[in-house]
Amino acid sequence: MACNIDQFLDQNTPINEPLRGKYMKSFGYHSLMHRMPDVFTAMTDLLKAEQFNLANKEEINDVVDKLELLLSEILNNKPLRKIDSTSTLSLMWNQLLEKKFNSDSIVTWFETEWLFTENYLYIRIKEICEKTKTLNNYDPFKELKFKAFDESETTMIAIAKFLILQFSKKELDNINLKTLFIQMLKDLFVGK
């Protein structure tokens, strides 16, 4: 399962362009090509480990098969499609997709803005689970979210203590507050 390498550009995302998977030196490419397969592997491993009973074993296997097909769509840069669901969220997504189909000439996983496709991925996963009897409210990321929270709890506490200390300083005027805010954004989002 891999895309035709000729459809990608061996460069960073151009300035003032949104992240897209087609730029091989961008986070969008890394996320779609490398991070997503890891996420799918973790999800399917959790699903297989959580086979609650024999009644839903077949459903779990069906969901795993559909997730593998979805991953194949991503890695082979297939066109995005409307969501096959009548939920309010799906209907909103279908409106967004319709606008995108009408405005963009190519609407595929790697050509479309990475943030859009990242979020689209999650509604597609929800669509797969909704079509089952036993997994229709299943959150395949629940364990991963709890693990991420547990692993970051110490850091969150340290940041909270740092902020409490900073906010208690009398010399924290608007200029210093703005500097602190910018520094916190850098620390939280870029790790610098």
Short mmCIF file of C-alpha atoms in Angstrom, two decimals:
data_model
loop_
_atom_site.label_atom_id
_atom_site.label_comp_id
_atom_site.label_asym_id
_atom_site.label_seq_id
_atom_site.Cartn_x
_atom_site.Cartn_y
_atom_site.Cartn_z
CA MET A 1 0.00 0.00 0.00
CA ALA A 2 1.78 3.12 -1.12
CA CYS A 3 1.19 6.14 -3.29
CA ASN A 4 2.82 6.77 -6.60
CA ILE A 5 5.83 8.87 -5.58
CA ASP A 6 5.51 10.98 -8.75
CA GLN A 7 2.43 12.73 -7.38
CA PHE A 8 4.40 14.29 -4.51
CA LEU A 9 6.69 17.30 -4.38
CA ASP A 10 10.04 16.82 -2.63
CA GLN A 11 9.87 20.14 -0.81
CA ASN A 12 8.56 21.92 2.27
CA THR A 13 5.14 23.48 2.21
CA PRO A 14 5.45 26.85 0.42
CA ILE A 15 5.07 29.97 2.57
CA ASN A 16 1.43 31.02 3.07
CA GLU A 17 0.19 27.64 1.82
CA PRO A 18 -1.76 25.27 4.08
CA LEU A 19 -0.07 22.00 5.01
CA ARG A 20 -0.82 19.31 2.45
CA GLY A 21 0.39 15.76 2.21
CA LYS A 22 1.69 16.31 -1.31
CA TYR A 23 4.70 18.21 0.10
CA MET A 24 7.05 15.44 1.20
CA LYS A 25 8.98 17.60 3.67
CA SER A 26 5.83 18.78 5.46
CA PHE A 27 4.13 17.53 8.57
CA GLY A 28 1.07 16.85 6.42
CA TYR A 29 2.97 14.25 4.40
CA HIS A 30 4.56 12.73 7.50
CA SER A 31 1.19 12.55 9.24
CA LEU A 32 -0.66 10.89 6.37
CA MET A 33 2.12 8.58 5.22
CA HIS A 34 3.70 7.56 8.54
CA ARG A 35 1.62 8.62 11.54
CA MET A 36 -1.74 7.39 10.22
CA PRO A 37 -0.57 3.79 9.68
CA ASP A 38 0.67 3.78 13.29
CA VAL A 39 -2.69 5.12 14.50
CA PHE A 40 -4.55 2.47 12.50
CA THR A 41 -2.30 -0.28 13.85
CA ALA A 42 -2.90 0.87 17.43
CA MET A 43 -6.65 1.08 16.80
CA THR A 44 -6.96 -2.35 15.24
CA ASP A 45 -4.78 -3.89 17.95
CA LEU A 46 -7.06 -2.39 20.62
CA LEU A 47 -10.17 -3.59 18.81
CA LYS A 48 -8.83 -7.11 18.52
CA ALA A 49 -7.82 -7.10 22.19
CA GLU A 50 -11.26 -5.85 23.24
CA GLN A 51 -13.34 -8.53 21.57
CA PHE A 52 -16.01 -8.43 24.25
CA ASN A 53 -17.74 -11.68 23.35
CA LEU A 54 -18.26 -14.03 20.47
CA ALA A 55 -21.34 -12.06 19.37
CA ASN A 56 -19.32 -9.03 18.35
CA LYS A 57 -16.19 -10.83 17.14
CA GLU A 58 -17.55 -10.81 13.59
CA GLU A 59 -18.40 -7.10 13.85
CA ILE A 60 -14.92 -6.30 15.13
CA ASN A 61 -13.34 -8.22 12.27
CA ASP A 62 -15.61 -6.33 9.84
CA VAL A 63 -14.60 -2.98 11.40
CA VAL A 64 -10.91 -3.94 11.21
CA ASP A 65 -11.35 -4.84 7.52
CA LYS A 66 -13.05 -1.50 6.83
CA LEU A 67 -10.32 0.38 8.71
CA GLU A 68 -7.72 -1.36 6.56
CA LEU A 69 -9.63 -0.28 3.44
CA LEU A 70 -9.73 3.29 4.76
CA LEU A 71 -5.98 3.24 5.37
CA SER A 72 -5.51 1.95 1.82
CA GLU A 73 -7.60 4.89 0.54
CA ILE A 74 -5.28 7.28 2.38
CA LEU A 75 -2.00 5.70 1.32
CA ASN A 76 -3.17 5.43 -2.29
CA ASN A 77 -4.36 9.05 -2.31
CA LYS A 78 -7.93 8.22 -3.27
CA PRO A 79 -10.57 10.94 -3.64
CA LEU A 80 -12.51 11.94 -0.55
CA ARG A 81 -16.19 11.02 -0.57
CA LYS A 82 -19.31 12.04 1.29
CA ILE A 83 -20.09 10.44 4.64
CA ASP A 84 -22.68 7.66 4.51
CA SER A 85 -24.63 8.59 7.62
CA THR A 86 -27.59 10.72 8.65
CA SER A 87 -26.12 12.02 11.92
CA THR A 88 -26.03 15.79 12.34
CA LEU A 89 -22.24 15.77 12.31
CA SER A 90 -22.16 13.73 9.09
CA LEU A 91 -24.63 16.07 7.40
CA MET A 92 -22.46 19.05 8.36
CA TRP A 93 -19.40 17.25 6.99
CA ASN A 94 -21.21 16.49 3.76
CA GLN A 95 -21.98 20.20 3.34
CA LEU A 96 -18.29 21.00 3.85
CA LEU A 97 -17.31 18.28 1.40
CA GLU A 98 -19.77 19.55 -1.20
CA LYS A 99 -18.22 23.03 -0.98
CA LYS A 100 -14.76 21.50 -1.32
CA PHE A 101 -15.80 19.38 -4.33
CA ASN A 102 -17.16 22.54 -5.98
CA SER A 103 -14.15 24.74 -5.22
CA ASP A 104 -11.10 22.46 -5.51
CA SER A 105 -10.11 20.70 -8.71
CA ILE A 106 -8.58 17.70 -6.88
CA VAL A 107 -9.99 16.51 -3.56
CA THR A 108 -7.78 13.62 -2.45
CA TRP A 109 -6.07 12.75 0.82
CA PHE A 110 -2.71 14.29 -0.11
CA GLU A 111 -3.95 17.22 -2.25
CA THR A 112 -6.45 18.52 0.29
CA GLU A 113 -5.39 20.58 3.30
CA TRP A 114 -3.91 18.24 5.89
CA LEU A 115 -5.98 19.58 8.81
CA PHE A 116 -9.16 19.00 6.81
CA THR A 117 -8.19 15.41 5.94
CA GLU A 118 -7.06 14.70 9.50
CA ASN A 119 -10.52 15.65 10.79
CA TYR A 120 -12.25 13.95 7.87
CA LEU A 121 -10.45 10.76 8.84
CA TYR A 122 -12.08 10.77 12.28
CA ILE A 123 -15.59 11.19 10.90
CA ARG A 124 -14.90 8.30 8.50
CA ILE A 125 -13.81 6.13 11.45
CA LYS A 126 -16.98 7.15 13.30
CA GLU A 127 -19.00 6.24 10.20
CA ILE A 128 -17.51 2.73 10.24
CA CYS A 129 -18.30 2.19 13.93
CA GLU A 130 -21.82 3.67 13.66
CA LYS A 131 -22.84 0.93 11.25
CA THR A 132 -22.39 -1.78 13.88
CA LYS A 133 -24.69 -2.92 16.67
CA THR A 134 -22.13 -3.26 19.44
CA LEU A 135 -19.60 -0.59 18.46
CA ASN A 136 -21.91 2.24 17.35
CA ASN A 137 -20.82 4.45 20.28
CA TYR A 138 -17.33 3.00 20.50
CA ASP A 139 -14.43 5.43 20.82
CA PRO A 140 -11.44 3.68 19.24
CA PHE A 141 -9.15 6.35 20.68
CA LYS A 142 -10.35 6.12 24.29
CA GLU A 143 -7.38 4.10 25.54
CA LEU A 144 -4.93 6.20 23.52
CA LYS A 145 -6.41 9.41 24.98
CA PHE A 146 -6.15 8.11 28.55
CA LYS A 147 -2.58 7.00 27.93
CA ALA A 148 -1.66 10.40 26.45
CA PHE A 149 -3.27 12.14 29.42
CA ASP A 150 -1.42 9.96 31.93
CA GLU A 151 1.89 10.52 30.13
CA SER A 152 1.42 14.29 30.06
CA GLU A 153 -0.02 14.82 33.54
CA THR A 154 3.37 15.64 35.14
CA THR A 155 4.10 18.19 32.42
CA MET A 156 0.66 19.77 32.76
CA ILE A 157 1.16 20.15 36.53
CA ALA A 158 4.59 21.74 36.00
CA ILE A 159 3.12 24.20 33.48
CA ALA A 160 0.25 25.07 35.85
CA LYS A 161 2.70 25.72 38.71
CA PHE A 162 4.85 27.86 36.41
CA LEU A 163 1.82 29.90 35.32
CA ILE A 164 0.61 30.38 38.89
CA LEU A 165 4.05 31.71 39.79
CA GLN A 166 4.12 34.02 36.76
CA PHE A 167 0.61 35.37 37.41
CA SER A 168 1.48 36.13 41.03
CA LYS A 169 4.25 38.54 39.98
CA LYS A 170 3.35 42.21 40.30
CA GLU A 171 5.38 43.24 37.24
CA LEU A 172 3.16 41.18 34.91
CA ASP A 173 1.77 43.98 32.74
CA ASN A 174 0.19 43.59 29.29
CA ILE A 175 3.56 43.54 27.50
CA ASN A 176 5.00 40.87 29.81
CA LEU A 177 1.74 38.92 29.65
CA LYS A 178 1.89 38.94 25.84
CA THR A 179 5.54 37.75 25.93
CA LEU A 180 4.59 34.99 28.38
CA PHE A 181 1.63 33.99 26.21
CA ILE A 182 3.78 33.76 23.07
CA GLN A 183 6.40 31.73 24.94
CA MET A 184 3.73 29.33 26.24
CA LEU A 185 2.34 28.88 22.72
CA LYS A 186 5.80 28.04 21.44
CA ASP A 187 6.41 25.61 24.29
CA LEU A 188 3.05 23.90 23.93
CA PHE A 189 2.79 23.68 20.16
CA VAL A 190 6.33 23.59 18.86
CA GLY A 191 8.31 22.44 21.86
CA LYS A 192 10.80 25.33 21.69
#
